[in-house]
mmCIF file of C-alpha atoms in Angstrom:
data_model
loop_
_atom_site.group_PDB
_atom_site.id
_atom_site.type_symbol
_atom_site.label_atom_id
_atom_site.label_comp_id
_atom_site.label_asym_id
_atom_site.label_seq_id
_atom_site.Cartn_x
_atom_site.Cartn_y
_atom_site.Cartn_z
ATOM 1 C CA MET A 1385 10.710 -111.240 132.472
ATOM 2 C CA SER A 1386 10.638 -108.032 130.456
ATOM 3 C CA PHE A 1387 11.753 -104.656 131.748
ATOM 4 C CA ARG A 1388 8.158 -103.465 131.563
ATOM 5 C CA ASP A 1389 6.838 -106.436 133.552
ATOM 6 C CA ALA A 1390 9.564 -105.934 136.154
ATOM 7 C CA ALA A 1391 8.723 -102.240 136.555
ATOM 8 C CA GLU A 1392 5.030 -103.095 136.854
ATOM 9 C CA ASN A 1393 5.837 -105.653 139.537
ATOM 10 C CA LEU A 1394 7.758 -103.025 141.488
ATOM 11 C CA LEU A 1395 4.633 -100.867 141.377
ATOM 12 C CA TYR A 1396 2.593 -103.668 142.971
ATOM 13 C CA PHE A 1397 5.216 -104.171 145.665
ATOM 14 C CA GLU A 1398 5.156 -100.442 146.387
ATOM 15 C CA HIS A 1399 1.349 -100.487 146.471
ATOM 16 C CA ALA A 1400 1.422 -103.298 149.027
ATOM 17 C CA LYS A 1401 3.921 -101.463 151.208
ATOM 18 C CA GLN A 1402 2.059 -98.148 151.094
ATOM 19 C CA SER A 1403 -1.303 -99.859 151.566
ATOM 20 C CA ALA A 1404 0.044 -101.397 154.762
ATOM 21 C CA GLU A 1405 1.280 -98.009 155.932
ATOM 22 C CA HIS A 1406 -2.146 -96.529 155.176
ATOM 23 C CA CYS A 1407 -3.928 -99.248 157.161
ATOM 24 C CA GLU A 1408 -1.541 -98.962 160.094
ATOM 25 C CA LYS A 1409 -2.267 -95.211 160.224
ATOM 26 C CA GLN A 1410 -5.974 -96.100 160.294
ATOM 27 C CA GLY A 1411 -5.329 -98.270 163.348
ATOM 28 C CA VAL A 1412 -5.584 -101.604 161.541
ATOM 29 C CA SER A 1413 -2.638 -103.916 162.207
ATOM 30 C CA VAL A 1414 -1.547 -105.435 158.889
ATOM 31 C CA ARG A 1415 2.262 -105.514 159.178
ATOM 32 C CA PRO A 1416 2.377 -109.262 159.986
ATOM 33 C CA ALA A 1417 0.308 -110.030 156.871
ATOM 34 C CA LEU A 1418 2.547 -107.787 154.757
ATOM 35 C CA ALA A 1419 5.686 -109.458 156.141
ATOM 36 C CA ASP A 1420 4.295 -112.909 155.276
ATOM 37 C CA TRP A 1421 3.354 -111.739 151.780
ATOM 38 C CA GLN A 1422 6.774 -110.196 151.224
ATOM 39 C CA ARG A 1423 8.477 -113.458 152.245
ATOM 40 C CA GLU A 1424 6.204 -115.386 149.897
ATOM 41 C CA THR A 1425 6.742 -113.067 146.935
ATOM 42 C CA MET A 1426 10.451 -112.346 147.520
ATOM 43 C CA PRO A 1427 11.538 -114.512 144.547
ATOM 44 C CA VAL A 1428 9.393 -112.407 142.193
ATOM 45 C CA TYR A 1429 10.744 -109.204 143.744
ATOM 46 C CA ARG A 1430 14.316 -110.387 143.189
ATOM 47 C CA GLN A 1431 13.546 -111.503 139.633
ATOM 48 C CA SER A 1432 12.052 -108.088 138.934
ATOM 49 C CA MET A 1433 15.118 -106.288 140.242
ATOM 50 C CA ASP A 1434 17.385 -108.624 138.269
ATOM 51 C CA ALA A 1435 15.379 -107.967 135.083
ATOM 52 C CA ILE A 1436 15.845 -104.222 135.495
ATOM 53 C CA ARG A 1437 19.574 -104.658 136.064
ATOM 54 C CA ALA A 1438 19.767 -106.984 133.050
ATOM 55 C CA GLU A 1439 18.129 -104.361 130.850
ATOM 56 C CA GLY A 1440 20.781 -101.878 131.947
ATOM 57 C CA ALA A 1441 23.531 -104.405 131.219
ATOM 58 C CA LYS A 1442 22.007 -105.089 127.801
ATOM 59 C CA ARG A 1443 22.270 -101.366 127.086
ATOM 60 C CA GLY A 1444 25.926 -101.345 128.089
ATOM 61 C CA LEU A 1445 25.576 -99.712 131.494
ATOM 62 C CA SER A 1446 28.197 -100.304 134.169
ATOM 63 C CA LYS A 1447 27.183 -102.042 137.433
ATOM 64 C CA PRO A 1448 26.871 -98.696 139.280
ATOM 65 C CA GLU A 1449 24.753 -97.323 136.430
ATOM 66 C CA GLN A 1450 22.566 -100.435 136.550
ATOM 67 C CA GLU A 1451 22.028 -99.835 140.273
ATOM 68 C CA ASP A 1452 21.120 -96.213 139.506
ATOM 69 C CA VAL A 1453 18.509 -97.392 136.992
ATOM 70 C CA LEU A 1454 17.116 -99.802 139.590
ATOM 71 C CA ALA A 1455 17.000 -97.084 142.264
ATOM 72 C CA THR A 1456 15.200 -94.779 139.842
ATOM 73 C CA ALA A 1457 12.715 -97.518 138.910
ATOM 74 C CA LEU A 1458 11.974 -98.117 142.596
ATOM 75 C CA GLU A 1459 11.603 -94.404 143.314
ATOM 76 C CA ASP A 1460 9.388 -93.847 140.261
ATOM 77 C CA GLN A 1461 6.775 -96.239 141.668
ATOM 78 C CA LYS A 1462 6.248 -94.358 144.926
ATOM 79 C CA GLN A 1463 4.179 -91.421 143.704
ATOM 80 C CA PRO A 1464 1.781 -93.397 141.461
ATOM 81 C CA ALA A 1465 1.135 -95.799 144.345
ATOM 82 C CA ARG A 1466 0.621 -92.907 146.758
ATOM 83 C CA ASP A 1467 -1.769 -91.175 144.344
ATOM 84 C CA HIS A 1468 -3.794 -94.333 143.728
ATOM 85 C CA ILE A 1469 -4.153 -95.083 147.436
ATOM 86 C CA ALA A 1470 -5.160 -91.485 148.156
ATOM 87 C CA LYS A 1471 -7.792 -91.655 145.417
ATOM 88 C CA LYS A 1472 -9.153 -95.186 145.904
ATOM 89 C CA GLY A 1473 -8.275 -95.995 149.509
ATOM 90 C CA VAL A 1474 -7.553 -99.464 150.865
ATOM 91 C CA THR A 1475 -9.936 -102.045 152.288
ATOM 92 C CA CYS A 1476 -7.941 -102.467 155.482
ATOM 93 C CA ASN A 1477 -10.316 -104.950 157.105
ATOM 94 C CA LYS A 1478 -9.724 -107.238 154.098
ATOM 95 C CA PHE A 1479 -6.008 -106.605 153.731
ATOM 96 C CA GLY A 1480 -5.290 -110.278 153.057
ATOM 97 C CA ALA A 1481 -7.549 -110.086 150.001
ATOM 98 C CA VAL A 1482 -5.711 -106.938 148.883
ATOM 99 C CA LEU A 1483 -2.402 -108.807 149.064
ATOM 100 C CA THR A 1484 -3.893 -111.766 147.195
ATOM 101 C CA MET A 1485 -4.988 -109.384 144.443
ATOM 102 C CA TYR A 1486 -1.454 -107.989 144.186
ATOM 103 C CA SER A 1487 -0.111 -111.543 143.975
ATOM 104 C CA THR A 1488 -2.382 -112.315 141.041
ATOM 105 C CA LEU A 1489 -1.148 -109.197 139.214
ATOM 106 C CA LEU A 1490 2.547 -110.020 139.559
ATOM 107 C CA LYS A 1491 4.253 -111.085 136.346
ATOM 108 C CA ARG A 1492 6.426 -114.160 136.701
#
């Protein structure tokens, strides 16, 4: 998995998390569906994090520096996800379909 694909995957994971938060605030219970989806997609999440660390290692970064790059990559996905959800909203009554869409976008 490339660094770019891994970063894109992290964006989809952040979208899923923030979409769930949005729906919960709207009074729609979606946390169980999100938890199931996260369990199902955990291998891709781990692969994405490992790919980002590997890119740092390839560039000669120490383990702590690799973790800093990963933390920055995770943090950098929050605002774009927040902005997109604020602009487009989330179809909370079809949250399962939203999660399925995110699954189809994940790079493996």
